[in-house]
Amino acid sequence: MRAYLAGPDVFLPDAPAQAARKSAICARHGIEALPPLNEDVASLAAMGEAQAWRSIFAKDLAMMERADLVLANLTPFRGASADAGTLVELGWFLGRGRPIFAYSNSAAPFAARSAALLAAWPDPLPGLAVGGFGLPDNLMIPGAVEAGGGGGIVLPEGDADEPFDSLRVFERCVALAARQLGLAAAP
Amino acid sequence: MRAYLAGPDVFLPDAPAQAARKSAICARHGIEALPPLNEDVASLAAMGEAQAWRSIFAKDLAMMERADLVLANLTPFRGASADAGTLVELGWFLGRGRPIFAYSNSAAPFAARSAALLAAWPDPLPGLAVGGFGLPDNLMIPGAVEAGGGGGIVLPEGDADEPFDSLRVFERCVALAARQLGLAAAP
């Protein structure tokens, strides 16, 4: 089984090392990881912006096509919600009907993060209640994970956030995926 | 042709009236609009949070299934990017291979909005450059729109943002969709 590793991990300064750590965890659970890295930075820079972003998009989409499932990092990124690109990818897997498993290193509910954001950032709809149904993000996101067979978004076990690049919650998410998909752990 | 009206419009205080205005614009261009409203607020409240959000998710997904295309409002909502739920829906239409047309009422590039946000909100990756390729949002988003046949995200014609609920850019987006899909305008 091949899993696309969606998430803002690609923006980490040590993205290749993080991808290697995630891939090793996946391998221990019988999953082949497909991490969407941008390895060829020099050639991307040479081709100019208009071609570079289309090249990254096409490369990521081709990798998603090859994947049997997605393991999505929904840790909030530069805002109250998960990374914007990751959300497009999550929806793609939902549209394809392929299994979706996801985690977040944030223990706080979406409503709390949204309220904090709106205290610091102009709200296009001031005065509107911030609900959130007690969920970890906009309802379309846990909805996609539940519909994709991943149950809920896997969260930190306590009330405290994990560090942004911690892999403790990721490992629980991978174990869940392997169990749900009937995969054997590596011996 | 039936178009799912994705976007944060559902959060507007006058969401039903806005949906009616959008539907009338679509009808003038030969498109039947499917706006995902939550009409039955009283029964949603009665069923409790855990059932209410699943009911909204299932209702929206069923409406997406009925749609031939999506007309997505990608105006930034409570952050530098488009609304989180809208992005999941955008990805769903990409995954299904159905036409995607989209607009934003923000004239600013994503990099400018991201930089402003990061001045006001804790950055999980401080020091990381904010690129953006000169695009209006995370590259997966214009990528999805281009792959979905909608060309680029339709933007305000000048350098100034349109008001959050303005429909001037939406109308140009609908006209583009009708033209691309070969639909006849209403007589």
Short mmCIF file of N, CA and C in Angstrom, two decimals, chain B residues 83-182:
data_model
loop_
_atom_site.label_atom_id
_atom_site.label_comp_id
_atom_site.label_asym_id
_atom_site.label_seq_id
_atom_site.Cartn_x
_atom_site.Cartn_y
_atom_site.Cartn_z
N ASP B 83 -11.51 29.90 2.40
CA ASP B 83 -12.19 29.15 3.47
C ASP B 83 -11.81 27.67 3.42
N ALA B 84 -11.53 27.11 4.60
CA ALA B 84 -11.02 25.73 4.70
C ALA B 84 -12.00 24.70 4.10
N GLY B 85 -13.27 24.84 4.42
CA GLY B 85 -14.25 23.89 3.90
C GLY B 85 -14.36 23.98 2.39
N THR B 86 -14.29 25.20 1.86
CA THR B 86 -14.35 25.41 0.41
C THR B 86 -13.18 24.71 -0.28
N LEU B 87 -12.02 24.69 0.37
CA LEU B 87 -10.84 24.05 -0.24
C LEU B 87 -11.00 22.53 -0.32
N VAL B 88 -11.62 21.93 0.69
CA VAL B 88 -11.91 20.49 0.62
C VAL B 88 -12.85 20.22 -0.56
N GLU B 89 -13.84 21.08 -0.73
CA GLU B 89 -14.80 20.91 -1.82
C GLU B 89 -14.13 21.09 -3.19
N LEU B 90 -13.25 22.08 -3.27
CA LEU B 90 -12.49 22.30 -4.51
C LEU B 90 -11.71 21.03 -4.88
N GLY B 91 -11.04 20.45 -3.90
CA GLY B 91 -10.29 19.22 -4.15
C GLY B 91 -11.19 18.07 -4.57
N TRP B 92 -12.37 18.01 -3.99
CA TRP B 92 -13.33 16.95 -4.35
C TRP B 92 -13.67 17.04 -5.84
N PHE B 93 -13.96 18.24 -6.33
CA PHE B 93 -14.29 18.40 -7.76
C PHE B 93 -13.09 18.07 -8.63
N LEU B 94 -11.90 18.41 -8.17
CA LEU B 94 -10.68 18.03 -8.92
C LEU B 94 -10.56 16.51 -8.99
N GLY B 95 -10.81 15.85 -7.85
CA GLY B 95 -10.73 14.39 -7.80
C GLY B 95 -11.75 13.73 -8.71
N ARG B 96 -12.93 14.33 -8.81
CA ARG B 96 -13.97 13.79 -9.67
C ARG B 96 -13.78 14.14 -11.14
N GLY B 97 -12.85 15.05 -11.41
CA GLY B 97 -12.63 15.46 -12.79
C GLY B 97 -13.77 16.30 -13.35
N ARG B 98 -14.49 17.00 -12.48
CA ARG B 98 -15.59 17.87 -12.95
C ARG B 98 -15.07 19.31 -13.08
N PRO B 99 -15.70 20.09 -13.97
CA PRO B 99 -15.21 21.46 -14.21
C PRO B 99 -15.19 22.32 -12.95
N ILE B 100 -14.17 23.14 -12.85
CA ILE B 100 -13.96 24.03 -11.70
C ILE B 100 -13.79 25.46 -12.20
N PHE B 101 -14.63 26.36 -11.70
CA PHE B 101 -14.48 27.80 -11.96
C PHE B 101 -14.49 28.49 -10.60
N ALA B 102 -13.66 29.52 -10.46
CA ALA B 102 -13.49 30.12 -9.14
C ALA B 102 -13.14 31.59 -9.25
N TYR B 103 -13.45 32.31 -8.17
CA TYR B 103 -13.14 33.74 -8.14
C TYR B 103 -12.73 34.12 -6.72
N SER B 104 -12.11 35.30 -6.62
CA SER B 104 -11.80 35.87 -5.31
C SER B 104 -12.01 37.37 -5.38
N ASN B 105 -12.54 37.94 -4.32
CA ASN B 105 -12.72 39.40 -4.24
C ASN B 105 -11.48 40.11 -3.71
N SER B 106 -10.41 39.35 -3.46
CA SER B 106 -9.16 39.97 -3.01
C SER B 106 -8.22 40.17 -4.20
N ALA B 107 -7.72 41.38 -4.34
CA ALA B 107 -6.79 41.68 -5.44
C ALA B 107 -5.33 41.44 -5.04
N ALA B 108 -5.08 41.24 -3.75
CA ALA B 108 -3.70 41.12 -3.27
C ALA B 108 -3.14 39.72 -3.51
N PRO B 109 -1.85 39.63 -3.80
CA PRO B 109 -1.25 38.29 -3.92
C PRO B 109 -1.17 37.60 -2.56
N PHE B 110 -1.12 36.27 -2.61
CA PHE B 110 -1.06 35.44 -1.41
C PHE B 110 0.12 35.81 -0.53
N ALA B 111 1.26 36.09 -1.13
CA ALA B 111 2.47 36.39 -0.35
C ALA B 111 2.26 37.62 0.52
N ALA B 112 1.57 38.63 0.00
CA ALA B 112 1.32 39.85 0.77
C ALA B 112 0.40 39.57 1.95
N ARG B 113 -0.66 38.81 1.70
CA ARG B 113 -1.58 38.48 2.80
C ARG B 113 -0.89 37.59 3.83
N SER B 114 -0.08 36.65 3.37
CA SER B 114 0.62 35.76 4.31
C SER B 114 1.57 36.55 5.19
N ALA B 115 2.31 37.49 4.59
CA ALA B 115 3.25 38.29 5.37
C ALA B 115 2.51 39.11 6.43
N ALA B 116 1.36 39.66 6.06
CA ALA B 116 0.57 40.43 7.02
C ALA B 116 0.07 39.54 8.15
N LEU B 117 -0.38 38.35 7.79
CA LEU B 117 -0.88 37.43 8.80
C LEU B 117 0.22 37.04 9.78
N LEU B 118 1.41 36.77 9.24
CA LEU B 118 2.50 36.30 10.09
C LEU B 118 3.04 37.40 11.00
N ALA B 119 2.70 38.65 10.69
CA ALA B 119 3.06 39.74 11.60
C ALA B 119 2.10 39.79 12.79
N ALA B 120 0.95 39.11 12.66
CA ALA B 120 -0.09 39.21 13.69
C ALA B 120 -0.37 37.89 14.39
N TRP B 121 0.29 36.81 14.01
CA TRP B 121 -0.13 35.48 14.43
C TRP B 121 1.11 34.61 14.56
N PRO B 122 1.20 33.76 15.57
CA PRO B 122 2.43 32.97 15.73
C PRO B 122 2.70 32.06 14.54
N ASP B 123 3.90 32.12 14.03
CA ASP B 123 4.28 31.31 12.87
C ASP B 123 4.91 30.00 13.35
N PRO B 124 4.36 28.86 12.94
CA PRO B 124 4.98 27.59 13.35
C PRO B 124 6.38 27.40 12.76
N LEU B 125 6.69 28.13 11.71
CA LEU B 125 8.00 27.99 11.06
C LEU B 125 8.64 29.36 10.89
N PRO B 126 8.99 30.03 12.01
CA PRO B 126 9.51 31.39 11.90
C PRO B 126 10.80 31.43 11.08
N GLY B 127 10.94 32.48 10.33
CA GLY B 127 12.15 32.64 9.54
C GLY B 127 12.05 32.06 8.15
N LEU B 128 11.02 31.26 7.93
CA LEU B 128 10.86 30.65 6.62
C LEU B 128 10.35 31.71 5.63
N ALA B 129 10.95 31.73 4.45
CA ALA B 129 10.53 32.70 3.44
C ALA B 129 9.08 32.46 3.06
N VAL B 130 8.37 33.55 2.79
CA VAL B 130 7.01 33.45 2.27
C VAL B 130 7.10 33.69 0.77
N GLY B 131 6.97 32.67 0.00
CA GLY B 131 7.07 32.80 -1.45
C GLY B 131 5.70 33.06 -2.02
N GLY B 132 5.28 32.24 -2.90
CA GLY B 132 3.91 32.37 -3.40
C GLY B 132 3.81 32.45 -4.90
N PHE B 133 4.96 32.56 -5.60
CA PHE B 133 4.97 32.51 -7.07
C PHE B 133 4.10 33.61 -7.70
N GLY B 134 3.82 34.67 -6.95
CA GLY B 134 2.96 35.73 -7.50
C GLY B 134 1.50 35.32 -7.62
N LEU B 135 1.12 34.19 -6.99
CA LEU B 135 -0.24 33.64 -7.14
C LEU B 135 -1.21 34.23 -6.13
N PRO B 136 -2.51 34.09 -6.38
CA PRO B 136 -3.51 34.61 -5.43
C PRO B 136 -3.69 33.75 -4.19
N ASP B 137 -3.19 32.50 -4.18
CA ASP B 137 -3.30 31.63 -3.00
C ASP B 137 -2.29 30.49 -3.16
N ASN B 138 -2.21 29.62 -2.16
CA ASN B 138 -1.37 28.41 -2.22
C ASN B 138 -1.49 27.75 -3.60
N LEU B 139 -0.37 27.33 -4.16
CA LEU B 139 -0.36 26.89 -5.57
C LEU B 139 -1.29 25.73 -5.88
N MET B 140 -1.64 24.92 -4.89
CA MET B 140 -2.58 23.83 -5.16
C MET B 140 -3.94 24.37 -5.59
N ILE B 141 -4.24 25.63 -5.20
CA ILE B 141 -5.58 26.19 -5.44
C ILE B 141 -5.71 26.70 -6.88
N PRO B 142 -4.84 27.62 -7.35
CA PRO B 142 -4.90 27.94 -8.79
C PRO B 142 -4.60 26.71 -9.65
N GLY B 143 -3.80 25.78 -9.13
CA GLY B 143 -3.55 24.54 -9.88
C GLY B 143 -4.83 23.77 -10.12
N ALA B 144 -5.65 23.64 -9.07
CA ALA B 144 -6.92 22.92 -9.20
C ALA B 144 -7.84 23.62 -10.19
N VAL B 145 -7.87 24.95 -10.13
CA VAL B 145 -8.76 25.71 -11.01
C VAL B 145 -8.31 25.56 -12.46
N GLU B 146 -7.01 25.63 -12.68
CA GLU B 146 -6.50 25.48 -14.05
C GLU B 146 -6.75 24.06 -14.57
N ALA B 147 -6.49 23.06 -13.72
CA ALA B 147 -6.72 21.66 -14.13
C ALA B 147 -8.21 21.40 -14.36
N GLY B 148 -9.07 22.13 -13.63
CA GLY B 148 -10.51 21.96 -13.77
C GLY B 148 -11.10 22.73 -14.93
N GLY B 149 -10.27 23.36 -15.74
CA GLY B 149 -10.76 24.04 -16.95
C GLY B 149 -11.16 25.48 -16.76
N GLY B 150 -11.02 25.99 -15.52
CA GLY B 150 -11.48 27.35 -15.25
C GLY B 150 -10.43 28.42 -15.53
N GLY B 151 -9.30 28.01 -16.11
CA GLY B 151 -8.23 28.99 -16.35
C GLY B 151 -7.68 29.45 -15.02
N GLY B 152 -7.57 30.74 -14.82
CA GLY B 152 -7.10 31.25 -13.53
C GLY B 152 -8.28 31.55 -12.62
N ILE B 153 -7.95 31.87 -11.36
CA ILE B 153 -8.96 32.38 -10.44
C ILE B 153 -9.35 33.77 -10.94
N VAL B 154 -10.64 34.02 -11.13
CA VAL B 154 -11.10 35.33 -11.60
C VAL B 154 -10.96 36.33 -10.45
N LEU B 155 -10.30 37.46 -10.73
CA LEU B 155 -9.95 38.43 -9.70
C LEU B 155 -10.54 39.80 -10.03
N PRO B 156 -10.56 40.72 -9.06
CA PRO B 156 -10.98 42.10 -9.36
C PRO B 156 -10.16 42.67 -10.52
N GLU B 157 -10.77 43.55 -11.30
CA GLU B 157 -10.08 44.04 -12.50
C GLU B 157 -8.98 45.05 -12.15
N GLY B 158 -9.15 45.78 -11.05
CA GLY B 158 -8.12 46.73 -10.64
C GLY B 158 -7.27 46.18 -9.51
N ASP B 159 -6.57 47.09 -8.82
CA ASP B 159 -5.72 46.68 -7.71
C ASP B 159 -6.45 46.67 -6.37
N ALA B 160 -7.70 47.14 -6.36
CA ALA B 160 -8.43 47.24 -5.10
C ALA B 160 -9.28 45.99 -4.87
N ASP B 161 -9.36 45.56 -3.60
CA ASP B 161 -10.27 44.47 -3.23
C ASP B 161 -11.72 44.89 -3.48
N GLU B 162 -12.54 43.95 -3.83
CA GLU B 162 -13.98 44.15 -3.80
C GLU B 162 -14.47 43.86 -2.38
N PRO B 163 -15.61 44.45 -1.97
CA PRO B 163 -16.17 44.07 -0.66
C PRO B 163 -16.40 42.55 -0.60
N PHE B 164 -16.35 42.01 0.64
CA PHE B 164 -16.41 40.55 0.83
C PHE B 164 -17.60 39.92 0.11
N ASP B 165 -18.74 40.58 0.14
CA ASP B 165 -19.95 39.96 -0.42
C ASP B 165 -20.33 40.51 -1.80
N SER B 166 -19.44 41.27 -2.41
CA SER B 166 -19.71 41.79 -3.75
C SER B 166 -19.83 40.65 -4.76
N LEU B 167 -20.71 40.84 -5.74
CA LEU B 167 -20.93 39.78 -6.74
C LEU B 167 -20.45 40.17 -8.13
N ARG B 168 -19.70 41.30 -8.21
CA ARG B 168 -19.20 41.74 -9.52
C ARG B 168 -18.22 40.72 -10.12
N VAL B 169 -17.29 40.24 -9.30
CA VAL B 169 -16.31 39.27 -9.80
C VAL B 169 -16.97 37.91 -10.01
N PHE B 170 -17.90 37.57 -9.11
CA PHE B 170 -18.66 36.32 -9.29
C PHE B 170 -19.34 36.30 -10.65
N GLU B 171 -19.96 37.42 -11.03
CA GLU B 171 -20.69 37.45 -12.31
C GLU B 171 -19.74 37.20 -13.49
N ARG B 172 -18.53 37.77 -13.42
CA ARG B 172 -17.55 37.51 -14.50
C ARG B 172 -17.14 36.04 -14.51
N CYS B 173 -17.06 35.44 -13.32
CA CYS B 173 -16.71 34.02 -13.22
C CYS B 173 -17.80 33.13 -13.84
N VAL B 174 -19.05 33.47 -13.55
CA VAL B 174 -20.18 32.71 -14.11
C VAL B 174 -20.20 32.84 -15.63
N ALA B 175 -19.95 34.05 -16.11
CA ALA B 175 -19.94 34.27 -17.57
C ALA B 175 -18.83 33.46 -18.22
N LEU B 176 -17.69 33.40 -17.57
CA LEU B 176 -16.58 32.59 -18.09
C LEU B 176 -16.96 31.11 -18.14
N ALA B 177 -17.58 30.61 -17.06
CA ALA B 177 -17.99 29.21 -17.03
C ALA B 177 -18.98 28.91 -18.15
N ALA B 178 -19.96 29.80 -18.32
CA ALA B 178 -20.98 29.58 -19.36
C ALA B 178 -20.33 29.56 -20.74
N ARG B 179 -19.39 30.48 -20.95
CA ARG B 179 -18.70 30.54 -22.24
C ARG B 179 -17.89 29.27 -22.48
N GLN B 180 -17.12 28.87 -21.46
CA GLN B 180 -16.26 27.68 -21.61
C GLN B 180 -17.07 26.41 -21.81
N LEU B 181 -18.24 26.34 -21.17
CA LEU B 181 -19.06 25.13 -21.23
C LEU B 181 -20.08 25.20 -22.37
N GLY B 182 -20.04 26.30 -23.14
CA GLY B 182 -20.92 26.41 -24.32
C GLY B 182 -22.39 26.57 -23.98
#
